[in-house]
Each structure stands twice: as structure tokens, then as C-alpha cells.
Short mmCIF file of C-alpha atoms in Angstrom, two decimals:
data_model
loop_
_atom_site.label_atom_id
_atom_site.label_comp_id
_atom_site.label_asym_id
_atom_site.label_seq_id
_atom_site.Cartn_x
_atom_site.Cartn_y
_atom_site.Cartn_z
CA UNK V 142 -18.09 -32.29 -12.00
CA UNK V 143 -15.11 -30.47 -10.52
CA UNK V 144 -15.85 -27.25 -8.91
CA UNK V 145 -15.68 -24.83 -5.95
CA UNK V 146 -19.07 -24.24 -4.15
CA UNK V 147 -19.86 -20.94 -1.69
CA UNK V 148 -23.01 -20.32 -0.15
CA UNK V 149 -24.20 -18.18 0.15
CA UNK V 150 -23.95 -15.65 -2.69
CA UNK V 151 -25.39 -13.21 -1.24
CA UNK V 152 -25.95 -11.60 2.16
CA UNK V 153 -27.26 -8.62 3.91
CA UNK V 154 -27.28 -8.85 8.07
CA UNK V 155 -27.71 -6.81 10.89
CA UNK V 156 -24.73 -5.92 12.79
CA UNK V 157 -23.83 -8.14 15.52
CA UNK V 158 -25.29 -11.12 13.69
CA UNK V 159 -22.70 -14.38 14.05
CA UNK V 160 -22.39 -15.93 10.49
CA UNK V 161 -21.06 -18.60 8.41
CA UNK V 162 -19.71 -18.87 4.82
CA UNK V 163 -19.63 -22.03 3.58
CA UNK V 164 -17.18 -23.01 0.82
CA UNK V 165 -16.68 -26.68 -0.53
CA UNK V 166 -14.76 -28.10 -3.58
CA UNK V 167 -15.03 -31.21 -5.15
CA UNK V 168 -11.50 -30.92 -7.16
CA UNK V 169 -9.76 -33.25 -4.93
CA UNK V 170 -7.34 -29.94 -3.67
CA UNK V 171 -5.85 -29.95 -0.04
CA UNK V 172 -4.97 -26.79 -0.39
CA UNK V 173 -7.86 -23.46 0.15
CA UNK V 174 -8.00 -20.29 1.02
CA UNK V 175 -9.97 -17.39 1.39
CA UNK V 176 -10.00 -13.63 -0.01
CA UNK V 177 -11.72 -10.75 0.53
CA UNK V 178 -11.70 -8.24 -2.23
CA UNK V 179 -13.53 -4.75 -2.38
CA UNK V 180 -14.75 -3.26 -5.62
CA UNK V 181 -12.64 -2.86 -8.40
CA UNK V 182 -9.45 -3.81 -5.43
CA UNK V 183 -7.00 -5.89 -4.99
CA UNK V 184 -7.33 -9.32 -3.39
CA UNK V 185 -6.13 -9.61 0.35
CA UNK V 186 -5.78 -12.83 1.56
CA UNK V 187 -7.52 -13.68 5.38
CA UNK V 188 -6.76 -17.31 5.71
CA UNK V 189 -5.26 -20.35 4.17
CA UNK V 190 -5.43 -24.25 5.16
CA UNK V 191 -2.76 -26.55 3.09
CA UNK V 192 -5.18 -29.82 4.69
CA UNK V 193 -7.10 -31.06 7.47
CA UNK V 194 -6.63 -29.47 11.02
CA UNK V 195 -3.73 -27.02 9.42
CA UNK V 196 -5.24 -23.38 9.27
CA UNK V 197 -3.13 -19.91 9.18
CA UNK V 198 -3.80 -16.33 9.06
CA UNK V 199 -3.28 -14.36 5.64
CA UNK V 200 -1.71 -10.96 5.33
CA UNK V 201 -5.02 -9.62 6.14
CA UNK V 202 -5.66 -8.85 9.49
CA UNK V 203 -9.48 -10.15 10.13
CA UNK V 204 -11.51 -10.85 12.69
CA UNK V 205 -12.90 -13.93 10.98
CA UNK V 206 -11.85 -17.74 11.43
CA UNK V 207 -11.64 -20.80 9.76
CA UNK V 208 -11.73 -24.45 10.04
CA UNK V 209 -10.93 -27.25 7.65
CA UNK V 210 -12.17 -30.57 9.49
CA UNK V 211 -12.55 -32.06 6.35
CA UNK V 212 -10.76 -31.56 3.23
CA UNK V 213 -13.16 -30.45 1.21
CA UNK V 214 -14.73 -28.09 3.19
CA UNK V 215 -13.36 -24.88 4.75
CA UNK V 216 -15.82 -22.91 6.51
CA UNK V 217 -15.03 -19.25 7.48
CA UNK V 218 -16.76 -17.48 10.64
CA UNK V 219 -17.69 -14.11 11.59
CA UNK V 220 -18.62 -14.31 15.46
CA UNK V 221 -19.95 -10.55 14.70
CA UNK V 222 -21.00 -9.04 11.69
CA UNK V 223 -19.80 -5.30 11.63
CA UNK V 224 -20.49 -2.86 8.38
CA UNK V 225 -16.52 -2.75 7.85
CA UNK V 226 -17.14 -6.36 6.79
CA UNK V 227 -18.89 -5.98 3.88
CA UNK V 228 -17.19 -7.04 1.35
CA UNK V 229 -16.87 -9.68 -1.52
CA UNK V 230 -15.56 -12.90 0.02
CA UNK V 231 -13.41 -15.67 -2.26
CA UNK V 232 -12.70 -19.15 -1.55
CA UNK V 233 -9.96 -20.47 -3.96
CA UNK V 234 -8.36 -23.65 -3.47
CA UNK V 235 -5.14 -25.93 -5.45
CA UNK V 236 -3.78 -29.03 -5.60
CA UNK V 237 -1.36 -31.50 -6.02
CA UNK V 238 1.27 -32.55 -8.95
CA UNK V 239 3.06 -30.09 -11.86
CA UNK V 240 -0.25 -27.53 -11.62
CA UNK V 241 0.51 -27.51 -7.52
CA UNK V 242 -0.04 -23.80 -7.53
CA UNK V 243 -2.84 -23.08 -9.59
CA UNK V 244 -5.65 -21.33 -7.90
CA UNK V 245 -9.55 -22.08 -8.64
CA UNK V 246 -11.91 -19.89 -7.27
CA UNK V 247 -15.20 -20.21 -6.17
CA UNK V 248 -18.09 -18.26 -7.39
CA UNK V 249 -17.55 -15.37 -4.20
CA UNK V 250 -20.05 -14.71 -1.43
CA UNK V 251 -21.06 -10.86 -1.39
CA UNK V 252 -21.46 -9.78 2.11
CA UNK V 253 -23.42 -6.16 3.17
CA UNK V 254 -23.28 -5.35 7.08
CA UNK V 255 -26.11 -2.87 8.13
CA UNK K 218 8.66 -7.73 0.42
CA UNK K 219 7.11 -9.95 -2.79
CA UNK K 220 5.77 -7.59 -4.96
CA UNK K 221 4.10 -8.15 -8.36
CA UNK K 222 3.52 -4.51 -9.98
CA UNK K 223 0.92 -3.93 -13.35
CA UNK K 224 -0.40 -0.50 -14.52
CA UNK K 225 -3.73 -0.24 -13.24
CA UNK K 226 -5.04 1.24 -16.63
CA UNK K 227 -7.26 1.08 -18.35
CA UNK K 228 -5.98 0.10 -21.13
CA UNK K 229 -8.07 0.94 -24.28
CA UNK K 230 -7.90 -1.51 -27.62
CA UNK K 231 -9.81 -1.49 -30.71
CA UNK K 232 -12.01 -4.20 -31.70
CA UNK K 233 -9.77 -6.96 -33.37
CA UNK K 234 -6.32 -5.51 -32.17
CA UNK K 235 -3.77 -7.41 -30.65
CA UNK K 236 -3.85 -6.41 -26.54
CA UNK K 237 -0.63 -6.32 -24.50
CA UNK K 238 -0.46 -6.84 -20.77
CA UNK K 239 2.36 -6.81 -18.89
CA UNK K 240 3.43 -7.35 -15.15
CA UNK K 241 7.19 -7.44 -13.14
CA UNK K 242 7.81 -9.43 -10.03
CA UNK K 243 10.26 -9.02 -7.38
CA UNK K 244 11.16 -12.38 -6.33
CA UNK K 245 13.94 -13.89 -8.14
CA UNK K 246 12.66 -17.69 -6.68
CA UNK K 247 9.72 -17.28 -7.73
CA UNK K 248 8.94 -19.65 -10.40
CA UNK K 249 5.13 -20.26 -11.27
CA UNK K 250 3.14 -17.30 -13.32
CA UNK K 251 -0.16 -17.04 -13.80
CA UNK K 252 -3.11 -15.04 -15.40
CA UNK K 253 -6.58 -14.53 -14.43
CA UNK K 254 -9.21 -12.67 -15.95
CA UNK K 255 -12.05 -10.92 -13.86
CA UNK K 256 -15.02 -9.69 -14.78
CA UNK K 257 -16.58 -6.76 -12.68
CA UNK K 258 -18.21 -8.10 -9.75
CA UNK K 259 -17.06 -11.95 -10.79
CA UNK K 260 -14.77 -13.97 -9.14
CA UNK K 261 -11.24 -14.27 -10.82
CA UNK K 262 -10.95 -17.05 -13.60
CA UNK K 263 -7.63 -18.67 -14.75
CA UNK K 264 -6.92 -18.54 -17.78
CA UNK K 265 -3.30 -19.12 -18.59
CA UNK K 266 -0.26 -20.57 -16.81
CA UNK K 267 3.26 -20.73 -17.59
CA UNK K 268 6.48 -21.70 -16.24
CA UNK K 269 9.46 -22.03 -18.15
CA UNK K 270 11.09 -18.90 -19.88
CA UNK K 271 9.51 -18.04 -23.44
CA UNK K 272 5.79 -18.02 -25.21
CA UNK K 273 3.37 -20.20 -24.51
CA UNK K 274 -0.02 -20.36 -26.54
CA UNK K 275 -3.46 -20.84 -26.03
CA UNK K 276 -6.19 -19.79 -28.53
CA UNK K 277 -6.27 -15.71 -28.83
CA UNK K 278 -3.66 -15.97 -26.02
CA UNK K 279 0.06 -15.90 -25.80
CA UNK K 280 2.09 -15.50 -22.38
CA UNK K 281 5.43 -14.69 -22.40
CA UNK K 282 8.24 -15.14 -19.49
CA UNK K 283 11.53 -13.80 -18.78
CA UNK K 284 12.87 -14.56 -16.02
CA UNK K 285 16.25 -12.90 -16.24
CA UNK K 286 13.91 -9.16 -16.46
CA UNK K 287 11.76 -10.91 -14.40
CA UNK K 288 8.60 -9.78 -16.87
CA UNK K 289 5.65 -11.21 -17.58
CA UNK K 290 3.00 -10.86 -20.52
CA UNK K 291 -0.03 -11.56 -21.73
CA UNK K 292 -0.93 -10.71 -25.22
CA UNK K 293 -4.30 -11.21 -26.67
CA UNK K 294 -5.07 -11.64 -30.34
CA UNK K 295 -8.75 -10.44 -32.45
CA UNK K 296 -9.44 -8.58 -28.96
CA UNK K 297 -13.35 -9.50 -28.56
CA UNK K 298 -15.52 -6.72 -26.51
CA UNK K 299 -16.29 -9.60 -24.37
CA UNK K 300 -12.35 -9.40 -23.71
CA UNK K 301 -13.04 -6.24 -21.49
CA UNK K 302 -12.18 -7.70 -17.76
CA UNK K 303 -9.54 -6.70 -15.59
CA UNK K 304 -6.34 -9.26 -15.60
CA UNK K 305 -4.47 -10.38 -12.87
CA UNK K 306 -1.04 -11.53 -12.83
CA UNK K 307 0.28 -13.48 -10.50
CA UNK K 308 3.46 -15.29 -9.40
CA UNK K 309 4.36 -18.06 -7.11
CA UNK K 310 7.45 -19.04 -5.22
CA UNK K 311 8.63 -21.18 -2.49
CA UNK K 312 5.48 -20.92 -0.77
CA UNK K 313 1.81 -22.65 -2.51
CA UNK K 314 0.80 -18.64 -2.04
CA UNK K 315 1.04 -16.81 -4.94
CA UNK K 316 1.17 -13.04 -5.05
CA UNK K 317 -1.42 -11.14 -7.12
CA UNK K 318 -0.94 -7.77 -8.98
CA UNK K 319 -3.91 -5.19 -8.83
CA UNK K 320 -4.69 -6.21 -11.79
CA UNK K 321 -4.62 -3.82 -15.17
CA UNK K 322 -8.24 -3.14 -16.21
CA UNK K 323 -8.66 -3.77 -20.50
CA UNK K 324 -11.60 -1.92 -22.14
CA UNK K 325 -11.55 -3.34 -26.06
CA UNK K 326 -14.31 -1.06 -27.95
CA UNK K 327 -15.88 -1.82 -31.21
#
């Protein structure tokens, strides 16, 4: 089945901590991106790939990166986990012919910094 | 500066009513316009697209384009409590990036 994958949903870590979110999509997109979005806020976006080994920075400053080795999966990075990270984090991702810019989002990882 | 502006609400309908949404963008290219519905602490779903000036239906939902007062709506028919979301509007240019409103909260009581 079609769908956009983040893992975790859920995390609470220490500041300092280095951590991964992990976001994968089997829609068959080369497009993604990811989001971060506060309670009841708008949605900033950090970063955004349009395919393999092309990555950019959103109009969100972060301190976070990204890699897209493969085209399904596109990884974001914090090297070090501070409490103005926490946030809710969305990967969305689109794709190809007359629907080119319709975004699908994944589930959303919800991150708490101590 | 792309800008796509919606009153933040809420925006308070009775059960069954018809709900009205509506959102202006500031770049004339733009050409793609979309809304997506998201529940509190969810992740924002799509739920309509449209592209070409005029209605476009789907179920309990109707968007409407204009691009010469470069408007955008979203009306919802029977407005279910399970309606009550906050909608985004968004619109899409030149670029695969599309720009999202804050969104305009909807609260649809019994």
C-alpha cells in the first residue's frame, strides 16, 4: 500500500543526545520534505530534496540535516538535541505527472527535549 | 514575498449547516490550490485539489477558484461534528513548494 512512514512517533531525550528521524514512502514520489510545526502553528518548512543526492534548506533556519541517498528515504539529523527542538516534525513528500504538487504527509514524529 | 492569508477563526457552524472557508494568495503565477484538513495534534490530510478557475466537487465538499481575485474556497455541506479540524489552504507556483496559510480553525457544534 502507498504511504509515508516516520519513526519514530514519539520521543523524549536528554539534551545533547544526537538523533535520527526516519521517514520513508512507498508512493513512488522523488520529491520530500520536512516540517516542523508547533501546536496549533503554522507549518515552517526545514528542508526539501526534489531526488537522490539533491537536498536544500527550507525557510526555516534549523540546525538539523538531511540526506536522501535513496529515493525513498529521507532521513533528518539532529547532531544535538536542545529543548528549543521540541516540536512536531512532518515528512511530506509528491510526485510526478498532473498531481506534481500534491503533498502527502506522513503520520509526524513528536519530539520533547529535556 | 508569497503569501497565502485565512482568518485564523474559529469559525463556529451548526450541526448540518453549510461551512465556508476562504483564503487569498499573493502570487499571480501561482497556479495549483489545495486544501488540507488537520486534526489537533494530527498531521495535515489532503483533501481537495483544484486547478482551473470555478467549482469543483467532492462529496460534502465544493472548492471554488478565482483566479482573477485570486480567492480561494472551500465550502462544506451537512457540516458533521467530526468536521471540526483546522483547514489549510495552500497554493503552488513555479516552484514544487507550495505555500500554506495558518490555517482557519472550524468548530461545527450539534
Amino acid at each position: 500500500e502507498a504511504d509515508i512512514y516516520q519513526t519514530p512517533r514519539y520521543l523524549v531525550i536528554g539534551t545533547g543526545k544526537k538523533i535520527t528521524l526516519e521517514c520513508s514512502q512507498t508512493m513512488g514520489h522523488d520529491k520530500m520534505y520536512w516540517y516542523q510545526q508547533d501546536p496549533g502553528m503554522e507549518l515552517h518548512l526545514i528542508h526539501y530534496s526534489y531526488g537522490v543526492n539533491s537536498t536544500e534548506k527550507g525557510d526555516l533556519s534549523s540546525e538539523s540535516t538531511v540526506s536522501r541517498i535513496r529515493t525513498e528515504h529521507f532521513p533528518l539529523t539532529l547532531e544535538s538535541a536542545r529543548p528549543s527542538h521540541t516540536s512536531q516534525y512532518l515528512c511530506a513528500s509528491s510526485g510526478v505527472g498532473t498531481a506534481v504538487n500534491e503533498q502527502f504527509f506522513g503520520p509526524g514524529t513528536r519530539l520533547t527535549v529535556l | 514575498q508569497k503569501e497565502v492569508e485565512q482568518n485564523s477563526g474559529p469559525l463556529s457552524v451548526p450541526e448540518g449547516a453549510i461551512a465556508s472557508l476562504n483564503c487569498t494568495y499573493s502570487d499571480r503565477v501561482s497556479q495549483s490550490f489545495f486544501w488540507y484538513r488537520q486534526y489537533s495534534g494530527k498531521s495535515p490530510e489532503l483533501i481537495m485539489s483544484i486547478y482551473s478557475n470555478g467549482d469543483k466537487e467532492d462529496g460534502r465538499f465544493t472548492a471554488q477558484l478565482n483566479k482573477a481575485s485570486q480567492y480561494v474556497s472551500l465550502l462544506i455541506r451537512d457540516s458533521q461534528p467530526s468536521d471540526s479540524a483546522t483547514y489549510l489552504c495552500a497554493a503552488s507556483g513555479g516552484s514544487y513548494i507550495p505555500t500554506f496559510g495558518r490555517g482557519t480553525s472550524l468548530i461545527v457544534h450539534p
